[in-house]
Short mmCIF file of C-alpha atoms in Angstrom, two decimals:
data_model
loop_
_atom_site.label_atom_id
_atom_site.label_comp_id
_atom_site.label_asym_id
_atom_site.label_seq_id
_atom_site.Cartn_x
_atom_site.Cartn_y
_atom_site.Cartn_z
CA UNK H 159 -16.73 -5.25 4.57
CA UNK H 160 -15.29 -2.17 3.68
CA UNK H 161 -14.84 -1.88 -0.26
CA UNK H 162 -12.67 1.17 -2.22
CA UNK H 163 -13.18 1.40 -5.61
CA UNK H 164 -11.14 3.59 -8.46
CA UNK H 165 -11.94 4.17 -11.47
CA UNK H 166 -10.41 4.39 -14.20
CA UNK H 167 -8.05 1.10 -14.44
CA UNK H 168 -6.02 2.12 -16.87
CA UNK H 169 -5.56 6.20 -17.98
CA UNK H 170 -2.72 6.51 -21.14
CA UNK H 171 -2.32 10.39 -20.97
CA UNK H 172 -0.85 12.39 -23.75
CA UNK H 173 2.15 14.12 -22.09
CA UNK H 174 1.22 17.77 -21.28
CA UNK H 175 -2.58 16.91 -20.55
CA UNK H 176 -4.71 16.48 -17.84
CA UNK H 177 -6.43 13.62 -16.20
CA UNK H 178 -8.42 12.88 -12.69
CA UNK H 179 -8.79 9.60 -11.10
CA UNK H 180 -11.72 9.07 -8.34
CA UNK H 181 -11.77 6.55 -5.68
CA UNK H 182 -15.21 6.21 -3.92
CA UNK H 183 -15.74 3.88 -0.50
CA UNK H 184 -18.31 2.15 0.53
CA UNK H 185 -18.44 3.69 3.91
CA UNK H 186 -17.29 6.92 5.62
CA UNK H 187 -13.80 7.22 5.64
CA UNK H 188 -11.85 9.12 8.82
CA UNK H 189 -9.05 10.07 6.14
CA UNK H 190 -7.86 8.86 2.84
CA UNK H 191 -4.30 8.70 1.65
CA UNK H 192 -2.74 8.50 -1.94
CA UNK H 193 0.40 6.53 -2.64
CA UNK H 194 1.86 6.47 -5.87
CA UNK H 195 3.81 3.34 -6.66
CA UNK H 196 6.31 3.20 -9.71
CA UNK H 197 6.90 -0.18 -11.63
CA UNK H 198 8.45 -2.18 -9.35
CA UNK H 199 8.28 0.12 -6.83
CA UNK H 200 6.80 -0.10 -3.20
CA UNK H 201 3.78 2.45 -2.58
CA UNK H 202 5.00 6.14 -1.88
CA UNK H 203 2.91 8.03 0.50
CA UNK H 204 2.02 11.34 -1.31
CA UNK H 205 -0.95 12.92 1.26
CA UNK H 206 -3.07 12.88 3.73
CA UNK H 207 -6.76 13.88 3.87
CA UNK H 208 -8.97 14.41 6.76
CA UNK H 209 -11.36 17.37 6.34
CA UNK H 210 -14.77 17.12 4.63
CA UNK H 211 -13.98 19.15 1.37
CA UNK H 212 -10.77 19.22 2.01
CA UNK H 213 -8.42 20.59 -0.93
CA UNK H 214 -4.82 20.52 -1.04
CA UNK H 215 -2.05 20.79 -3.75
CA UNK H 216 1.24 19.19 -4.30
CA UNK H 217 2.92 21.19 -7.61
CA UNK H 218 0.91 19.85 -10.43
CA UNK H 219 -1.28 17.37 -7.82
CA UNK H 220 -4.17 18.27 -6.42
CA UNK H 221 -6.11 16.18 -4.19
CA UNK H 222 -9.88 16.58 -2.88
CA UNK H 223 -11.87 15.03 -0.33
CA UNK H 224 -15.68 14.65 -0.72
CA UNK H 225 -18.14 16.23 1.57
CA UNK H 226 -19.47 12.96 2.62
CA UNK H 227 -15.92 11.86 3.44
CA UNK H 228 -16.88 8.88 0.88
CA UNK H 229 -14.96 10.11 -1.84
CA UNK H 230 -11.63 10.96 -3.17
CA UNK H 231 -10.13 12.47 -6.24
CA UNK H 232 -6.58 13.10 -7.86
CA UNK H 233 -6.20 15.43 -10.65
CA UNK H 234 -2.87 16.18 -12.14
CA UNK H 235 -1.99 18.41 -14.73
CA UNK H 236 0.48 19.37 -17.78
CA UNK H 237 1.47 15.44 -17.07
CA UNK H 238 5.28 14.32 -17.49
CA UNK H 239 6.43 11.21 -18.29
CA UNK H 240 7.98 11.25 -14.20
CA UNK H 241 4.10 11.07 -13.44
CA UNK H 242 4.16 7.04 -14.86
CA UNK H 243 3.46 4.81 -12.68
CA UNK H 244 0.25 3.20 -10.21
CA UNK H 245 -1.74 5.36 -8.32
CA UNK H 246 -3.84 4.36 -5.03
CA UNK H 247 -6.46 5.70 -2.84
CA UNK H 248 -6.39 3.76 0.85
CA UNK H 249 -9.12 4.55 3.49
CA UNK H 250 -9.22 4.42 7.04
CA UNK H 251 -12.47 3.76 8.71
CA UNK H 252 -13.62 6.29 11.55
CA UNK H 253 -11.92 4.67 14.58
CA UNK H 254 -9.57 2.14 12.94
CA UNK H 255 -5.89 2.21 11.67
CA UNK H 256 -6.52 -0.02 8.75
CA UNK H 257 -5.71 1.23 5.51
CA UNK H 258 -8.10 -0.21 2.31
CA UNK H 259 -6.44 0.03 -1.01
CA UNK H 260 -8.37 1.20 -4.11
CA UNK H 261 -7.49 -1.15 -6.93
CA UNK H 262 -5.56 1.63 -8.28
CA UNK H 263 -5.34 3.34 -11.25
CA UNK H 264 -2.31 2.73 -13.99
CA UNK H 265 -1.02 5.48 -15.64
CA UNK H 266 0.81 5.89 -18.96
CA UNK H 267 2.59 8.50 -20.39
CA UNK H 268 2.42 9.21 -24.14
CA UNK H 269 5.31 11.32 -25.14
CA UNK Q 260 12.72 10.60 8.38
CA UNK Q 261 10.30 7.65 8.86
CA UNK Q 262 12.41 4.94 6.98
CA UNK Q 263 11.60 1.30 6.98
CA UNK Q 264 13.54 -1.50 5.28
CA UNK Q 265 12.34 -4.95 4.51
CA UNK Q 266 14.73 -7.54 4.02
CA UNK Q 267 14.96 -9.70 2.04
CA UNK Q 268 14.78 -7.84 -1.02
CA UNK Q 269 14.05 -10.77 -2.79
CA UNK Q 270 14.14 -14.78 -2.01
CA UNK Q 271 13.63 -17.79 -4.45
CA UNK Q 272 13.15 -20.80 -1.94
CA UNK Q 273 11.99 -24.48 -2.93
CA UNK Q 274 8.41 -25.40 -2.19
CA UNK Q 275 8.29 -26.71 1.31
CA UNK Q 276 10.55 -24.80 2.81
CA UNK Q 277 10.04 -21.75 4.83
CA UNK Q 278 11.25 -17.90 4.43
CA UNK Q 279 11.27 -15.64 6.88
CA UNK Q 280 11.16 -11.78 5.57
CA UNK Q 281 12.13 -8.91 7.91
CA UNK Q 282 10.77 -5.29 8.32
CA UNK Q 283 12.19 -2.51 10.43
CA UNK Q 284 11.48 1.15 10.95
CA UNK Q 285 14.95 2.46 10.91
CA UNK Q 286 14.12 5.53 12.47
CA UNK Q 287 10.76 5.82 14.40
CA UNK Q 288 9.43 2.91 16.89
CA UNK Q 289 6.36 1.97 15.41
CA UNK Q 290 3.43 0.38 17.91
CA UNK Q 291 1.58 -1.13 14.58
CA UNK Q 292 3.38 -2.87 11.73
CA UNK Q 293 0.81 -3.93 8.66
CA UNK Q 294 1.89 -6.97 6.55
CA UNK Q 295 0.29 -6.96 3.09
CA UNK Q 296 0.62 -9.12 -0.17
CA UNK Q 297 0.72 -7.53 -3.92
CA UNK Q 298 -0.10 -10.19 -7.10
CA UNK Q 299 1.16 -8.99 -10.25
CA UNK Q 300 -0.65 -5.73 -11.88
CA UNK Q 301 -3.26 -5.59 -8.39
CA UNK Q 302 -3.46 -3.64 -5.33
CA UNK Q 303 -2.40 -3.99 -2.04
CA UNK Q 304 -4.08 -6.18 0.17
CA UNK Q 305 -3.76 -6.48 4.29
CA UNK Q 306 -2.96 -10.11 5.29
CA UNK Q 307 -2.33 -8.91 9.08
CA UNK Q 308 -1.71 -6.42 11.79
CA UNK Q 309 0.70 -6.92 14.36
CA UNK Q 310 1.44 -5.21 17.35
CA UNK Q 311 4.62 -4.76 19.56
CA UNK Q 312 4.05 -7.23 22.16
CA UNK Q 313 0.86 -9.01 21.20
CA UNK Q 314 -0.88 -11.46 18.58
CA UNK Q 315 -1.05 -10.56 15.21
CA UNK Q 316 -4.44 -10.02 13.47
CA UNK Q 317 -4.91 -11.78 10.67
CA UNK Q 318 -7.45 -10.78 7.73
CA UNK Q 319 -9.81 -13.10 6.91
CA UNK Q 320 -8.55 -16.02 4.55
CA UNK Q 321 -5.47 -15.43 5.71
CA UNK Q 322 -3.94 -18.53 7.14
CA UNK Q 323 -2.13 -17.73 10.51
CA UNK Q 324 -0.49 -21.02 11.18
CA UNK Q 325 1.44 -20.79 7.30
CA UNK Q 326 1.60 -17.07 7.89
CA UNK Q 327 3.72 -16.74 11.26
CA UNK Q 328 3.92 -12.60 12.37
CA UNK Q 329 6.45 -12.16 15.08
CA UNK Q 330 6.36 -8.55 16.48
CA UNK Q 331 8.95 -8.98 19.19
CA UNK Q 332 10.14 -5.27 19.42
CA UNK Q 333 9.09 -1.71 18.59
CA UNK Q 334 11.39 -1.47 15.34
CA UNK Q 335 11.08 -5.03 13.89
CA UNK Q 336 8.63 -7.14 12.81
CA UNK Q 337 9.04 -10.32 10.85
CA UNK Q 338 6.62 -12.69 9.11
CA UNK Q 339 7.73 -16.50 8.13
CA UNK Q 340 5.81 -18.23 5.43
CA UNK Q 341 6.00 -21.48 6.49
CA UNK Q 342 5.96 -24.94 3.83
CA UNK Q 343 5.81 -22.19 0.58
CA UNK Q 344 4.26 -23.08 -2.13
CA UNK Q 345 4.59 -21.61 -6.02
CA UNK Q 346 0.35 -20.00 -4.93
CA UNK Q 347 2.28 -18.25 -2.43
CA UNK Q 348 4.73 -16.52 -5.23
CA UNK Q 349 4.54 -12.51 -4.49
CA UNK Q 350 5.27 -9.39 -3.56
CA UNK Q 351 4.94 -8.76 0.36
CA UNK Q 352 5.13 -5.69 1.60
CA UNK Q 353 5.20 -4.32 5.49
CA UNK Q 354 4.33 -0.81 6.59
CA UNK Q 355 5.10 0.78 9.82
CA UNK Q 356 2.54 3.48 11.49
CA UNK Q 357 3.69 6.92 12.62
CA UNK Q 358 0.89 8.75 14.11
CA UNK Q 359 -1.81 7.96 11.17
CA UNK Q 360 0.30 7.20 8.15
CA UNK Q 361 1.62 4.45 7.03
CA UNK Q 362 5.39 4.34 5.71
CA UNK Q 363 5.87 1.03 3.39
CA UNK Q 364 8.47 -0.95 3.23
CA UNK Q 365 10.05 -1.63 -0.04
CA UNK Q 366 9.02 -5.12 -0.08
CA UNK Q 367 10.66 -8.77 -0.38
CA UNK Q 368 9.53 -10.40 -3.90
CA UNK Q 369 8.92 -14.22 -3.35
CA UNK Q 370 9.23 -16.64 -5.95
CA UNK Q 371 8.56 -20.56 -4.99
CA UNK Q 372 9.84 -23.04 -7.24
#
């Protein structure tokens, strides 16, 4: 079956640095979302992507899609402590409405 | 816009028994409803989709007789864990599809004693 993977686990950040987390599938995605989810929090949509290459920004967010449509990244800079909190990838097949979760990537925030 | 609400927010039954959680869009009718479970410190996973009107589809190694989906209108959704046990302890979360995203719920945390 359909497998999402992110890497890394765990990312403690110095506040005001950078960082990029990557989710890859294990087959061609239609779209890919993010959701952030803060500690005992429910996931929080943040975007959308659909376009091969695809680019877009949110502030200090910016979110790619791969060429392949396999692949997924999140890079955020000049973190802030607001930026704690569990971040996942979820893919959508081509033709399906079922969203696969990444196993998400924890984030940390040294002050 | 595109609000859903679970409730529950959180239940503590006595093994045996059986909970029923509930999850509405407040504000959108939603054809698809996801239910998924979240263990401690892991990611989401889909126990089943339910439409308005229809059967749920349930994951596989998801039990559908102990895991009851009822999707009797376009707003509501509700899924009954039937004879709980403490294994069954955890965070369950519903979403609710608007066009091709998915707006959570902000889940019902089950403990079993």
């Amino acid at each position: 079956g359909q497998q999402v993977m992110q890497i890394p686990q765990y990312q403690h950040v110095q506040e005001g640095e950078d960082f990029t987390t990557y989710c890859n599938s294990s087959t061609t995605l239609s779209n890919i979302q993010w959701y952030k989810q803060r500690p005992g929090g429910h996931p929080v949509f943040l975007i959308q992507l659909v376009k091969s290459g695809e680019v877009k920004k949110q502030k200090r967010l910016t979110f790619q899609f791969g060429e392949a449509k396999k692949n997924s990244s999140l890079h955020i800079t000049a973190t802030q402590t607001t930026d704690v909190g569990t971040y996942f990838c979820a893919g959508i097949k081509a033709a399906g409405n079922k969203l696969t979760f990444g196993g998400g990537t924890r984030v940390l925030v040294k002050p | 816009g595109a609000v859903v609400s679970q409730h529950p927010s959180w239940v503590i039954c006595k093994s045996g028994t059986s909970v029923k959680i509930e999850c509405r869009s407040l504000d959108f009718q939603a054809t698809t409803m996801f239910w998924y479970r979240q263990f401690p410190k892991q990611s989401l996973m889909l126990m089943a989709t339910s439409n308005e009107g229809s059967k749920a589809t349930y994951e596989q190694g998801v039990e559908k007789d102990k895991f009851l989906i009822n999707h009797a209108s376009l707003t509501l959704s509700t899924l009954t864990v039937t004879s709980a046990h403490p294994e069954d302890s955890s965070f369950y979360i519903c979403s609710a599809s608007l066009a091709t995203e998915q707006y959570f719920g902000p889940g019902t945390r089950l403990t079993v004693t």
